[in-house]
């Protein structure tokens, strides 16, 4: 049951975040209360001076219960606090409730680990109607399907059209907790799913899912999908780079 001290999200309490994306976190207070959002940033210690300051620095965010969270925001907060070169490895987000007589109470903690490797980024609307971000760290494949239409005249078959579409196959990577398994199952059951490429969200359709999870074991899912609008697929357009001119 929602007690007013939790975030409105179905994501695991400990999860990853990509350095180039942002998420919106929401919390709804059951009654009027003075509350704020706080971030606790974790970094590696590069010098004895940093060690004396402790690796955990806390800053107050905007005092509302809806906030966009990203690594760039954490880096800005660290820079404003006098640590512009901090190598952030992760951070916690908390709701802090201000009680009478100067006392405080902390609500639920969401912990983010910064993802340094490559991942496929997807988004979906979960049970609470909040847009969630999910990352697939496994391998990926692409195959081309064609649907030709033809007619036969005088024993010779001719193609009228040849409609093609790229089908992508994504592997989630190993899922270490039942919360991660459930998170992916929520993604599969959602009616609104998106692939995020270069910061742009594009609607997708899932064709086939292997989402059978075994409790108490490491799990990894795979699924095939395509863009709802095949012309939206950025893979259809080759990426061009500027070539150096030959010297004549």
C-alpha positions as protocol buffer text, in pm:
chain_id: "A"
residue {
  index: 1
  type: UNK
  ca { x: 0 y: 0 z: 0 }
}
residue {
  index: 2
  type: UNK
  ca { x: 128 y: 346 z: -87 }
}
residue {
  index: 3
  type: UNK
  ca { x: 224 y: 530 z: 233 }
}
residue {
  index: 4
  type: UNK
  ca { x: 327 y: 866 z: 89 }
}
residue {
  index: 5
  type: UNK
  ca { x: 698 y: 804 z: 148 }
}
residue {
  index: 6
  type: UNK
  ca { x: 767 y: 604 z: -167 }
}
residue {
  index: 7
  type: UNK
  ca { x: 843 y: 704 z: -524 }
}
residue {
  index: 8
  type: UNK
  ca { x: 582 y: 630 z: -788 }
}
residue {
  index: 9
  type: UNK
  ca { x: 786 y: 382 z: -990 }
}
residue {
  index: 10
  type: UNK
  ca { x: 808 y: 10 z: -1059 }
}
residue {
  index: 11
  type: UNK
  ca { x: 1182 y: 17 z: -1132 }
}
residue {
  index: 12
  type: UNK
  ca { x: 1416 y: -177 z: -898 }
}
residue {
  index: 13
  type: UNK
  ca { x: 1531 y: 17 z: -594 }
}
residue {
  index: 14
  type: UNK
  ca { x: 1891 y: -31 z: -711 }
}
residue {
  index: 15
  type: UNK
  ca { x: 1931 y: 20 z: -1084 }
}
residue {
  index: 16
  type: UNK
  ca { x: 2149 y: 174 z: -1354 }
}
residue {
  index: 17
  type: UNK
  ca { x: 2132 y: 502 z: -1543 }
}
residue {
  index: 18
  type: UNK
  ca { x: 2302 y: 596 z: -1867 }
}
residue {
  index: 19
  type: UNK
  ca { x: 2520 y: 904 z: -1877 }
}
residue {
  index: 20
  type: UNK
  ca { x: 2323 y: 1053 z: -2169 }
}
residue {
  index: 21
  type: UNK
  ca { x: 1967 y: 1002 z: -2052 }
}
residue {
  index: 22
  type: UNK
  ca { x: 1740 y: 1143 z: -1783 }
}
residue {
  index: 23
  type: UNK
  ca { x: 1449 y: 1006 z: -1584 }
}
residue {
  index: 24
  type: UNK
  ca { x: 1156 y: 1169 z: -1410 }
}
residue {
  index: 25
  type: UNK
  ca { x: 1087 y: 1055 z: -1057 }
}
residue {
  index: 26
  type: UNK
  ca { x: 761 y: 1134 z: -880 }
}
residue {
  index: 27
  type: UNK
  ca { x: 631 y: 1110 z: -527 }
}
residue {
  index: 28
  type: UNK
  ca { x: 285 y: 1200 z: -402 }
}
residue {
  index: 29
  type: UNK
  ca { x: 238 y: 1316 z: -42 }
}
residue {
  index: 30
  type: UNK
  ca { x: -72 y: 1179 z: 127 }
}
residue {
  index: 31
  type: UNK
  ca { x: -106 y: 1492 z: 338 }
}
residue {
  index: 32
  type: UNK
  ca { x: 38 y: 1841 z: 343 }
}
residue {
  index: 33
  type: UNK
  ca { x: 398 y: 1828 z: 460 }
}
residue {
  index: 34
  type: UNK
  ca { x: 722 y: 2014 z: 419 }
}
residue {
  index: 35
  type: UNK
  ca { x: 938 y: 1786 z: 210 }
}
residue {
  index: 36
  type: UNK
  ca { x: 1231 y: 1809 z: -27 }
}
residue {
  index: 37
  type: UNK
  ca { x: 1433 y: 1585 z: -257 }
}
residue {
  index: 38
  type: UNK
  ca { x: 1795 y: 1514 z: -179 }
}
residue {
  index: 39
  type: UNK
  ca { x: 2075 y: 1355 z: -380 }
}
residue {
  index: 40
  type: UNK
  ca { x: 2370 y: 1174 z: -227 }
}
residue {
  index: 41
  type: UNK
  ca { x: 2650 y: 1139 z: -481 }
}
residue {
  index: 42
  type: UNK
  ca { x: 2912 y: 862 z: -465 }
}
residue {
  index: 43
  type: UNK
  ca { x: 3250 y: 898 z: -629 }
}
residue {
  index: 44
  type: UNK
  ca { x: 3594 y: 745 z: -631 }
}
residue {
  index: 45
  type: UNK
  ca { x: 3855 y: 916 z: -412 }
}
residue {
  index: 46
  type: UNK
  ca { x: 4137 y: 1063 z: -616 }
}
residue {
  index: 47
  type: UNK
  ca { x: 4341 y: 1232 z: -340 }
}
residue {
  index: 48
  type: UNK
  ca { x: 4374 y: 1240 z: 42 }
}
residue {
  index: 49
  type: UNK
  ca { x: 4184 y: 1570 z: 39 }
}
residue {
  index: 50
  type: UNK
  ca { x: 3887 y: 1404 z: -117 }
}
residue {
  index: 51
  type: UNK
  ca { x: 3907 y: 1125 z: 138 }
}
residue {
  index: 52
  type: UNK
  ca { x: 3886 y: 1374 z: 423 }
}
residue {
  index: 53
  type: UNK
  ca { x: 3581 y: 1532 z: 268 }
}
residue {
  index: 54
  type: UNK
  ca { x: 3419 y: 1185 z: 242 }
}
residue {
  index: 55
  type: UNK
  ca { x: 3301 y: 1033 z: -83 }
}
residue {
  index: 56
  type: UNK
  ca { x: 2935 y: 1103 z: -2 }
}
residue {
  index: 57
  type: UNK
  ca { x: 2822 y: 1461 z: -55 }
}
residue {
  index: 58
  type: UNK
  ca { x: 2457 y: 1561 z: -11 }
}
residue {
  index: 59
  type: UNK
  ca { x: 2281 y: 1847 z: -189 }
}
residue {
  index: 60
  type: UNK
  ca { x: 1921 y: 1956 z: -189 }
}
residue {
  index: 61
  type: UNK
  ca { x: 1734 y: 1947 z: -517 }
}
residue {
  index: 62
  type: UNK
  ca { x: 1416 y: 2132 z: -607 }
}
residue {
  index: 63
  type: UNK
  ca { x: 1162 y: 2113 z: -324 }
}
residue {
  index: 64
  type: UNK
  ca { x: 886 y: 1948 z: -527 }
}
residue {
  index: 65
  type: UNK
  ca { x: 783 y: 1589 z: -561 }
}
residue {
  index: 66
  type: UNK
  ca { x: 857 y: 1565 z: -932 }
}
residue {
  index: 67
  type: UNK
  ca { x: 1209 y: 1597 z: -1067 }
}
residue {
  index: 68
  type: UNK
  ca { x: 1412 y: 1507 z: -1374 }
}
residue {
  index: 69
  type: UNK
  ca { x: 1718 y: 1308 z: -1272 }
}
residue {
  index: 70
  type: UNK
  ca { x: 2034 y: 1267 z: -1480 }
}
residue {
  index: 71
  type: UNK
  ca { x: 2407 y: 1226 z: -1441 }
}
residue {
  index: 72
  type: UNK
  ca { x: 2461 y: 1575 z: -1587 }
}
residue {
  index: 73
  type: UNK
  ca { x: 2244 y: 1721 z: -1310 }
}
residue {
  index: 74
  type: UNK
  ca { x: 2451 y: 1543 z: -1046 }
}
residue {
  index: 75
  type: UNK
  ca { x: 2771 y: 1670 z: -1206 }
}
residue {
  index: 76
  type: UNK
  ca { x: 2636 y: 2026 z: -1204 }
}
residue {
  index: 77
  type: UNK
  ca { x: 2543 y: 1999 z: -837 }
}
residue {
  index: 78
  type: UNK
  ca { x: 2889 y: 1864 z: -757 }
}
residue {
  index: 79
  type: UNK
  ca { x: 3053 y: 2146 z: -953 }
}
residue {
  index: 80
  type: UNK
  ca { x: 2842 y: 2408 z: -776 }
}
residue {
  index: 81
  type: UNK
  ca { x: 2952 y: 2258 z: -445 }
}
residue {
  index: 82
  type: UNK
  ca { x: 3318 y: 2297 z: -538 }
}
residue {
  index: 83
  type: UNK
  ca { x: 3394 y: 1956 z: -694 }
}
residue {
  index: 84
  type: UNK
  ca { x: 3395 y: 2013 z: -1072 }
}
residue {
  index: 85
  type: UNK
  ca { x: 3611 y: 1707 z: -1151 }
}
residue {
  index: 86
  type: UNK
  ca { x: 3428 y: 1452 z: -938 }
}
residue {
  index: 87
  type: UNK
  ca { x: 3404 y: 1112 z: -1110 }
}
residue {
  index: 88
  type: UNK
  ca { x: 3051 y: 1012 z: -1012 }
}
residue {
  index: 89
  type: UNK
  ca { x: 2992 y: 638 z: -984 }
}
residue {
  index: 90
  type: UNK
  ca { x: 2636 y: 652 z: -854 }
}
residue {
  index: 91
  type: UNK
  ca { x: 2389 y: 846 z: -645 }
}
residue {
  index: 92
  type: UNK
  ca { x: 2090 y: 809 z: -412 }
}
residue {
  index: 93
  type: UNK
  ca { x: 1765 y: 1003 z: -434 }
}
residue {
  index: 94
  type: UNK
  ca { x: 1560 y: 1053 z: -117 }
}
residue {
  index: 95
  type: UNK
  ca { x: 1249 y: 1235 z: -6 }
}
residue {
  index: 96
  type: UNK
  ca { x: 1318 y: 1411 z: 325 }
}
residue {
  index: 97
  type: UNK
  ca { x: 1021 y: 1511 z: 539 }
}
residue {
  index: 98
  type: UNK
  ca { x: 1062 y: 1802 z: 779 }
}
residue {
  index: 99
  type: UNK
  ca { x: 887 y: 1731 z: 1111 }
}
residue {
  index: 100
  type: UNK
  ca { x: 819 y: 1955 z: 1408 }
}
residue {
  index: 101
  type: UNK
  ca { x: 1101 y: 2082 z: 1631 }
}
residue {
  index: 102
  type: UNK
  ca { x: 1357 y: 2061 z: 1353 }
}
residue {
  index: 103
  type: UNK
  ca { x: 1333 y: 1684 z: 1316 }
}
residue {
  index: 104
  type: UNK
  ca { x: 1349 y: 1507 z: 981 }
}
residue {
  index: 105
  type: UNK
  ca { x: 1235 y: 1172 z: 845 }
}
residue {
  index: 106
  type: UNK
  ca { x: 1373 y: 1010 z: 532 }
}
residue {
  index: 107
  type: UNK
  ca { x: 1151 y: 826 z: 289 }
}
residue {
  index: 108
  type: UNK
  ca { x: 1235 y: 559 z: 35 }
}
residue {
  index: 109
  type: UNK
  ca { x: 1576 y: 558 z: -133 }
}
residue {
  index: 110
  type: UNK
  ca { x: 1632 y: 507 z: -505 }
}
residue {
  index: 111
  type: UNK
  ca { x: 1991 y: 415 z: -588 }
}
residue {
  index: 112
  type: UNK
  ca { x: 2139 y: 470 z: -934 }
}
residue {
  index: 113
  type: UNK
  ca { x: 2465 y: 323 z: -1065 }
}
residue {
  index: 114
  type: UNK
  ca { x: 2620 y: 504 z: -1360 }
}
residue {
  index: 115
  type: UNK
  ca { x: 2639 y: 278 z: -1665 }
}
residue {
  index: 116
  type: UNK
  ca { x: 2975 y: 323 z: -1838 }
}
residue {
  index: 117
  type: UNK
  ca { x: 2935 y: 60 z: -2111 }
}
residue {
  index: 118
  type: UNK
  ca { x: 2706 y: 58 z: -2413 }
}
residue {
  index: 119
  type: UNK
  ca { x: 2341 y: -36 z: -2378 }
}
residue {
  index: 120
  type: UNK
  ca { x: 2018 y: -23 z: -2573 }
}
residue {
  index: 121
  type: UNK
  ca { x: 1775 y: 218 z: -2410 }
}
residue {
  index: 122
  type: UNK
  ca { x: 1400 y: 161 z: -2403 }
}
residue {
  index: 123
  type: UNK
  ca { x: 1111 y: 341 z: -2237 }
}
residue {
  index: 124
  type: UNK
  ca { x: 761 y: 230 z: -2146 }
}
residue {
  index: 125
  type: UNK
  ca { x: 458 y: 332 z: -1943 }
}
residue {
  index: 126
  type: UNK
  ca { x: 419 y: 113 z: -1637 }
}
residue {
  index: 127
  type: UNK
  ca { x: 135 y: 38 z: -1396 }
}
residue {
  index: 128
  type: UNK
  ca { x: 143 y: 385 z: -1241 }
}
residue {
  index: 129
  type: UNK
  ca { x: 127 y: 563 z: -1577 }
}
residue {
  index: 130
  type: UNK
  ca { x: 481 y: 697 z: -1533 }
}
residue {
  index: 131
  type: UNK
  ca { x: 732 y: 677 z: -1817 }
}
residue {
  index: 132
  type: UNK
  ca { x: 1005 y: 433 z: -1711 }
}
residue {
  index: 133
  type: UNK
  ca { x: 1351 y: 385 z: -1864 }
}
residue {
  index: 134
  type: UNK
  ca { x: 1504 y: 39 z: -1898 }
}
residue {
  index: 135
  type: UNK
  ca { x: 1845 y: -70 z: -2031 }
}
residue {
  index: 136
  type: UNK
  ca { x: 1948 y: -383 z: -2223 }
}
residue {
  index: 137
  type: UNK
  ca { x: 2317 y: -459 z: -2181 }
}
residue {
  index: 138
  type: UNK
  ca { x: 2332 y: -783 z: -2380 }
}
residue {
  index: 139
  type: UNK
  ca { x: 2407 y: -851 z: -2746 }
}
residue {
  index: 140
  type: UNK
  ca { x: 2191 y: -729 z: -3031 }
}
residue {
  index: 141
  type: UNK
  ca { x: 2110 y: -863 z: -3378 }
}
residue {
  index: 142
  type: UNK
  ca { x: 1931 y: -734 z: -3686 }
}
residue {
  index: 143
  type: UNK
  ca { x: 1762 y: -924 z: -3968 }
}
residue {
  index: 144
  type: UNK
  ca { x: 1581 y: -809 z: -4281 }
}
residue {
  index: 145
  type: UNK
  ca { x: 1237 y: -945 z: -4368 }
}
residue {
  index: 146
  type: UNK
  ca { x: 1071 y: -898 z: -4707 }
}
residue {
  index: 147
  type: UNK
  ca { x: 710 y: -931 z: -4821 }
}
residue {
  index: 148
  type: UNK
  ca { x: 706 y: -939 z: -5203 }
}
residue {
  index: 149
  type: UNK
  ca { x: 387 y: -919 z: -5408 }
}
residue {
  index: 150
  type: UNK
  ca { x: 406 y: -1078 z: -5752 }
}
residue {
  index: 151
  type: UNK
  ca { x: 197 y: -1188 z: -6050 }
}
residue {
  index: 152
  type: UNK
  ca { x: 254 y: -1449 z: -6320 }
}
residue {
  index: 153
  type: UNK
  ca { x: 210 y: -1372 z: -6690 }
}
residue {
  index: 154
  type: UNK
  ca { x: 287 y: -1631 z: -6955 }
}
residue {
  index: 155
  type: UNK
  ca { x: 472 y: -1847 z: -6705 }
}
residue {
  index: 156
  type: UNK
  ca { x: 696 y: -1560 z: -6600 }
}
residue {
  index: 157
  type: UNK
  ca { x: 665 y: -1434 z: -6244 }
}
residue {
  index: 158
  type: UNK
  ca { x: 717 y: -1062 z: -6189 }
}
residue {
  index: 159
  type: UNK
  ca { x: 739 y: -869 z: -5863 }
}
residue {
  index: 160
  type: UNK
  ca { x: 503 y: -576 z: -5820 }
}
residue {
  index: 161
  type: UNK
  ca { x: 630 y: -465 z: -5480 }
}
residue {
  index: 162
  type: UNK
  ca { x: 886 y: -584 z: -5228 }
}
residue {
  index: 163
  type: UNK
  ca { x: 811 y: -440 z: -4884 }
}
residue {
  index: 164
  type: UNK
  ca { x: 1099 y: -484 z: -4641 }
}
residue {
  index: 165
  type: UNK
  ca { x: 1145 y: -422 z: -4269 }
}
residue {
  index: 166
  type: UNK
  ca { x: 1434 y: -452 z: -4027 }
}
residue {
  index: 167
  type: UNK
  ca { x: 1366 y: -680 z: -3728 }
}
residue {
  index: 168
  type: UNK
  ca { x: 1586 y: -617 z: -3424 }
}
residue {
  index: 169
  type: UNK
  ca { x: 1665 y: -877 z: -3159 }
}
residue {
  index: 170
  type: UNK
  ca { x: 1775 y: -757 z: -2817 }
}
residue {
  index: 171
  type: UNK
  ca { x: 1920 y: -952 z: -2525 }
}
residue {
  index: 172
  type: UNK
  ca { x: 1869 y: -797 z: -2183 }
}
residue {
  index: 173
  type: UNK
  ca { x: 2194 y: -917 z: -2030 }
}
residue {
  index: 174
  type: UNK
  ca { x: 2202 y: -1107 z: -1700 }
}
residue {
  index: 175
  type: UNK
  ca { x: 1936 y: -1001 z: -1450 }
}
residue {
  index: 176
  type: UNK
  ca { x: 2061 y: -1049 z: -1096 }
}
residue {
  index: 177
  type: UNK
  ca { x: 1745 y: -988 z: -892 }
}
residue {
  index: 178
  type: UNK
  ca { x: 1378 y: -1069 z: -906 }
}
residue {
  index: 179
  type: UNK
  ca { x: 1310 y: -694 z: -912 }
}
residue {
  index: 180
  type: UNK
  ca { x: 1498 y: -665 z: -1243 }
}
residue {
  index: 181
  type: UNK
  ca { x: 1309 y: -966 z: -1381 }
}
residue {
  index: 182
  type: UNK
  ca { x: 978 y: -808 z: -1283 }
}
residue {
  index: 183
  type: UNK
  ca { x: 1083 y: -476 z: -1435 }
}
residue {
  index: 184
  type: UNK
  ca { x: 1146 y: -638 z: -1772 }
}
residue {
  index: 185
  type: UNK
  ca { x: 819 y: -830 z: -1752 }
}
residue {
  index: 186
  type: UNK
  ca { x: 641 y: -499 z: -1698 }
}
residue {
  index: 187
  type: UNK
  ca { x: 812 y: -369 z: -2011 }
}
residue {
  index: 188
  type: UNK
  ca { x: 694 y: -668 z: -2213 }
}
residue {
  index: 189
  type: UNK
  ca { x: 335 y: -630 z: -2093 }
}
residue {
  index: 190
  type: UNK
  ca { x: 315 y: -255 z: -2157 }
}
residue {
  index: 191
  type: UNK
  ca { x: 108 y: -124 z: -2448 }
}
residue {
  index: 192
  type: UNK
  ca { x: 332 y: 179 z: -2506 }
}
residue {
  index: 193
  type: UNK
  ca { x: 700 y: 105 z: -2562 }
}
residue {
  index: 194
  type: UNK
  ca { x: 976 y: 310 z: -2719 }
}
residue {
  index: 195
  type: UNK
  ca { x: 1336 y: 271 z: -2833 }
}
residue {
  index: 196
  type: UNK
  ca { x: 1562 y: 566 z: -2754 }
}
residue {
  index: 197
  type: UNK
  ca { x: 1832 y: 638 z: -3014 }
}
residue {
  index: 198
  type: UNK
  ca { x: 2045 y: 953 z: -2995 }
}
residue {
  index: 199
  type: UNK
  ca { x: 1802 y: 1098 z: -2742 }
}
residue {
  index: 200
  type: UNK
  ca { x: 1495 y: 1046 z: -2965 }
}
residue {
  index: 201
  type: UNK
  ca { x: 1212 y: 814 z: -2852 }
}
residue {
  index: 202
  type: UNK
  ca { x: 1047 y: 610 z: -3127 }
}
residue {
  index: 203
  type: UNK
  ca { x: 742 y: 385 z: -3084 }
}
residue {
  index: 204
  type: UNK
  ca { x: 814 y: 13 z: -3125 }
}
residue {
  index: 205
  type: UNK
  ca { x: 619 y: -313 z: -3159 }
}
residue {
  index: 206
  type: UNK
  ca { x: 744 y: -637 z: -3003 }
}
residue {
  index: 207
  type: UNK
  ca { x: 710 y: -943 z: -3228 }
}
residue {
  index: 208
  type: UNK
  ca { x: 844 y: -1223 z: -3011 }
}
residue {
  index: 209
  type: UNK
  ca { x: 950 y: -1253 z: -2647 }
}
residue {
  index: 210
  type: UNK
  ca { x: 1144 y: -1514 z: -2453 }
}
residue {
  index: 211
  type: UNK
  ca { x: 1057 y: -1393 z: -2102 }
}
residue {
  index: 212
  type: UNK
  ca { x: 1046 y: -1708 z: -1894 }
}
residue {
  index: 213
  type: UNK
  ca { x: 1216 y: -1640 z: -1559 }
}
residue {
  index: 214
  type: UNK
  ca { x: 1333 y: -1893 z: -1299 }
}
residue {
  index: 215
  type: UNK
  ca { x: 1312 y: -1778 z: -938 }
}
residue {
  index: 216
  type: UNK
  ca { x: 1640 y: -1784 z: -748 }
}
residue {
  index: 217
  type: UNK
  ca { x: 1857 y: -1799 z: -1061 }
}
residue {
  index: 218
  type: UNK
  ca { x: 2023 y: -1552 z: -1297 }
}
residue {
  index: 219
  type: UNK
  ca { x: 1790 y: -1477 z: -1585 }
}
residue {
  index: 220
  type: UNK
  ca { x: 1833 y: -1321 z: -1928 }
}
residue {
  index: 221
  type: UNK
  ca { x: 1551 y: -1242 z: -2168 }
}
residue {
  index: 222
  type: UNK
  ca { x: 1551 y: -1182 z: -2542 }
}
residue {
  index: 223
  type: UNK
  ca { x: 1292 y: -1023 z: -2767 }
}
residue {
  index: 224
  type: UNK
  ca { x: 1243 y: -931 z: -3131 }
}
residue {
  index: 225
  type: UNK
  ca { x: 1097 y: -594 z: -3219 }
}
residue {
  index: 226
  type: UNK
  ca { x: 1053 y: -340 z: -3497 }
}
residue {
  index: 227
  type: UNK
  ca { x: 970 y: 29 z: -3521 }
}
residue {
  index: 228
  type: UNK
  ca { x: 598 y: 102 z: -3548 }
}
residue {
  index: 229
  type: UNK
  ca { x: 682 y: 330 z: -3840 }
}
residue {
  index: 230
  type: UNK
  ca { x: 945 y: 151 z: -4048 }
}
residue {
  index: 231
  type: UNK
  ca { x: 1061 y: 485 z: -4186 }
}
residue {
  index: 232
  type: UNK
  ca { x: 1152 y: 582 z: -3826 }
}
residue {
  index: 233
  type: UNK
  ca { x: 1425 y: 318 z: -3812 }
}
residue {
  index: 234
  type: UNK
  ca { x: 1759 y: 504 z: -3799 }
}
residue {
  index: 235
  type: UNK
  ca { x: 1933 y: 184 z: -3917 }
}
residue {
  index: 236
  type: UNK
  ca { x: 1777 y: 236 z: -4263 }
}
residue {
  index: 237
  type: UNK
  ca { x: 1994 y: 543 z: -4318 }
}
residue {
  index: 238
  type: UNK
  ca { x: 2373 y: 488 z: -4330 }
}
residue {
  index: 239
  type: UNK
  ca { x: 2586 y: 695 z: -4095 }
}
residue {
  index: 240
  type: UNK
  ca { x: 2822 y: 911 z: -4299 }
}
residue {
  index: 241
  type: UNK
  ca { x: 3149 y: 1052 z: -4175 }
}
residue {
  index: 242
  type: UNK
  ca { x: 3351 y: 1329 z: -4328 }
}
residue {
  index: 243
  type: UNK
  ca { x: 3633 y: 1184 z: -4536 }
}
residue {
  index: 244
  type: UNK
  ca { x: 3968 y: 1352 z: -4574 }
}
residue {
  index: 245
  type: UNK
  ca { x: 4033 y: 1488 z: -4919 }
}
residue {
  index: 246
  type: UNK
  ca { x: 4304 y: 1327 z: -5130 }
}
residue {
  index: 247
  type: UNK
  ca { x: 4602 y: 1546 z: -5188 }
}
residue {
  index: 248
  type: UNK
  ca { x: 4649 y: 1613 z: -5558 }
}
